[in-house]
C-alpha atoms as a printed R data frame, in Angstrom:
   type eleno elety resid chain resno      x       y       z
1  ATOM     1    CA   MET     A     1 26.640  74.311  -2.080
2  ATOM     2    CA   LYS     A     2 29.162  72.396  -4.158
3  ATOM     3    CA   PRO     A     3 30.249  74.235  -7.335
4  ATOM     4    CA   GLY     A     4 29.447  72.542 -10.636
5  ATOM     5    CA   ALA     A     5 32.045  71.138 -12.998
6  ATOM     6    CA   GLU     A     6 31.882  74.240 -15.217
7  ATOM     7    CA   ALA     A     7 32.639  76.591 -12.317
8  ATOM     8    CA   ILE     A     8 35.494  74.363 -11.164
9  ATOM     9    CA   ARG     A     9 36.982  74.372 -14.688
10 ATOM    10    CA   ILE     A    10 36.695  78.171 -14.871
11 ATOM    11    CA   GLU     A    11 38.648  78.468 -11.629
12 ATOM    12    CA   GLU     A    12 41.291  76.027 -12.950
13 ATOM    13    CA   ILE     A    13 41.702  78.107 -16.111
14 ATOM    14    CA   ASP     A    14 41.937  81.233 -13.974
15 ATOM    15    CA   ARG     A    15 44.779  79.691 -11.944
16 ATOM    16    CA   GLU     A    16 46.539  78.686 -15.193
17 ATOM    17    CA   TRP     A    17 46.199  82.269 -16.457
18 ATOM    18    CA   ILE     A    18 47.611  83.767 -13.248
19 ATOM    19    CA   ALA     A    19 50.587  81.366 -13.269
20 ATOM    20    CA   ALA     A    20 51.331  82.091 -16.931
21 ATOM    21    CA   PHE     A    21 50.981  85.855 -16.474
22 ATOM    22    CA   ASN     A    22 53.276  85.832 -13.436
23 ATOM    23    CA   ALA     A    23 55.842  83.859 -15.460
24 ATOM    24    CA   GLY     A    24 55.572  86.280 -18.391
25 ATOM    25    CA   ASP     A    25 54.441  83.334 -20.559
26 ATOM    26    CA   VAL     A    26 52.541  85.233 -23.239
27 ATOM    27    CA   GLU     A    27 51.791  82.196 -25.415
28 ATOM    28    CA   THR     A    28 50.054  80.347 -22.575
29 ATOM    29    CA   VAL     A    29 48.112  83.472 -21.581
30 ATOM    30    CA   LEU     A    30 46.944  83.847 -25.188
31 ATOM    31    CA   SER     A    31 45.956  80.184 -25.426
32 ATOM    32    CA   LEU     A    32 43.503  80.704 -22.567
33 ATOM    33    CA   TYR     A    33 41.631  83.495 -24.386
34 ATOM    34    CA   THR     A    34 38.941  83.054 -26.998
35 ATOM    35    CA   GLY     A    35 39.683  84.439 -30.441
36 ATOM    36    CA   ASP     A    36 37.351  87.383 -29.874
37 ATOM    37    CA   VAL     A    37 39.046  88.503 -26.640
38 ATOM    38    CA   VAL     A    38 38.951  92.197 -25.760
39 ATOM    39    CA   VAL     A    39 41.522  93.501 -23.262
40 ATOM    40    CA   MET     A    40 41.359  97.080 -22.002
41 ATOM    41    CA   PRO     A    41 44.752  98.217 -20.670
42 ATOM    42    CA   PRO     A    42 44.478 101.302 -18.441
43 ATOM    43    CA   GLY     A    43 44.813 104.555 -20.343
44 ATOM    44    CA   GLU     A    44 45.109 102.819 -23.737
45 ATOM    45    CA   PRO     A    45 42.720 101.808 -26.514
46 ATOM    46    CA   ALA     A    46 40.988  98.437 -26.245
47 ATOM    47    CA   LEU     A    47 42.821  95.489 -27.790
48 ATOM    48    CA   HIS     A    48 40.680  93.224 -29.970
49 ATOM    49    CA   GLY     A    49 41.735  89.637 -30.676
50 ATOM    50    CA   ARG     A    50 44.634  87.415 -29.651
51 ATOM    51    CA   GLU     A    51 47.096  88.977 -32.104
52 ATOM    52    CA   ALA     A    52 46.626  92.504 -30.727
53 ATOM    53    CA   VAL     A    53 46.713  91.277 -27.131
54 ATOM    54    CA   GLY     A    54 49.861  89.261 -27.868
55 ATOM    55    CA   ARG     A    55 51.690  92.264 -29.327
56 ATOM    56    CA   TRP     A    56 50.759  94.337 -26.286
57 ATOM    57    CA   LEU     A    57 51.768  91.626 -23.789
58 ATOM    58    CA   HIS     A    58 55.114  90.995 -25.480
59 ATOM    59    CA   GLY     A    59 55.860  94.734 -25.279
60 ATOM    60    CA   PHE     A    60 54.679  94.900 -21.681
61 ATOM    61    CA   PHE     A    61 56.833  91.981 -20.512
62 ATOM    62    CA   GLU     A    62 59.828  93.284 -22.448
63 ATOM    63    CA   HIS     A    63 59.875  96.301 -20.136
64 ATOM    64    CA   HIS     A    64 58.198  95.032 -16.936
65 ATOM    65    CA   THR     A    65 57.834  92.161 -14.547
66 ATOM    66    CA   ALA     A    66 54.463  91.654 -12.943
67 ATOM    67    CA   ARG     A    67 53.003  89.605 -10.137
68 ATOM    68    CA   GLN     A    68 49.285  89.173  -9.777
69 ATOM    69    CA   SER     A    69 47.200  87.323  -7.226
70 ATOM    70    CA   LEU     A    70 43.475  86.752  -7.407
71 ATOM    71    CA   VAL     A    71 40.796  85.578  -5.024
72 ATOM    72    CA   ASN     A    72 37.520  84.483  -6.593
73 ATOM    73    CA   ASP     A    73 34.620  85.233  -4.297
74 ATOM    74    CA   GLU     A    74 32.032  83.796  -6.650
75 ATOM    75    CA   VAL     A    75 31.860  81.928  -9.956
76 ATOM    76    CA   VAL     A    76 28.407  81.734 -11.534
77 ATOM    77    CA   VAL     A    77 27.484  79.618 -14.542
78 ATOM    78    CA   ALA     A    78 24.094  80.300 -16.110
79 ATOM    79    CA   GLY     A    79 23.554  78.341 -19.294
80 ATOM    80    CA   GLU     A    80 26.055  79.521 -21.897
81 ATOM    81    CA   TRP     A    81 27.160  82.479 -19.753
82 ATOM    82    CA   ALA     A    82 29.534  82.575 -16.810
83 ATOM    83    CA   TRP     A    83 31.061  85.306 -14.681
84 ATOM    84    CA   MET     A    84 33.386  85.691 -11.740
85 ATOM    85    CA   ARG     A    85 33.449  88.204  -8.940
86 ATOM    86    CA   GLY     A    86 36.543  88.609  -6.830
87 ATOM    87    CA   HIS     A    87 39.474  90.822  -5.974
88 ATOM    88    CA   PHE     A    88 43.092  90.945  -7.037
89 ATOM    89    CA   SER     A    89 46.394  92.635  -6.441
90 ATOM    90    CA   LEU     A    90 48.930  93.482  -9.124
91 ATOM    91    CA   VAL     A    91 52.526  94.618  -8.648
92 ATOM    92    CA   ILE     A    92 54.351  95.884 -11.738
93 ATOM    93    CA   GLU     A    93 58.062  96.702 -11.722
94 ATOM    94    CA   PRO     A    94 60.332  98.001 -14.480
95 ATOM    95    CA   ARG     A    95 63.028  95.649 -15.726
């Protein structure tokens, strides 16, 4: 079954996000989030909104490098909703 245009675009955005994250490009990462983004870093309070996520990412990349890879097993678009299922690896190293 050929994926629809919406699913293809979601996967393109996902690849853009991974490339920006791996480059430590916080501004591009933030541009790919909606304004109401919620990010939940492990062991820390949830971050609400681009500004909070940006502060956290700038601090993170100031002290770390990171390399992430992702394989999407499934992208589903159902009306106004979409979700992905997949698996990833993440390597974080101190600067």
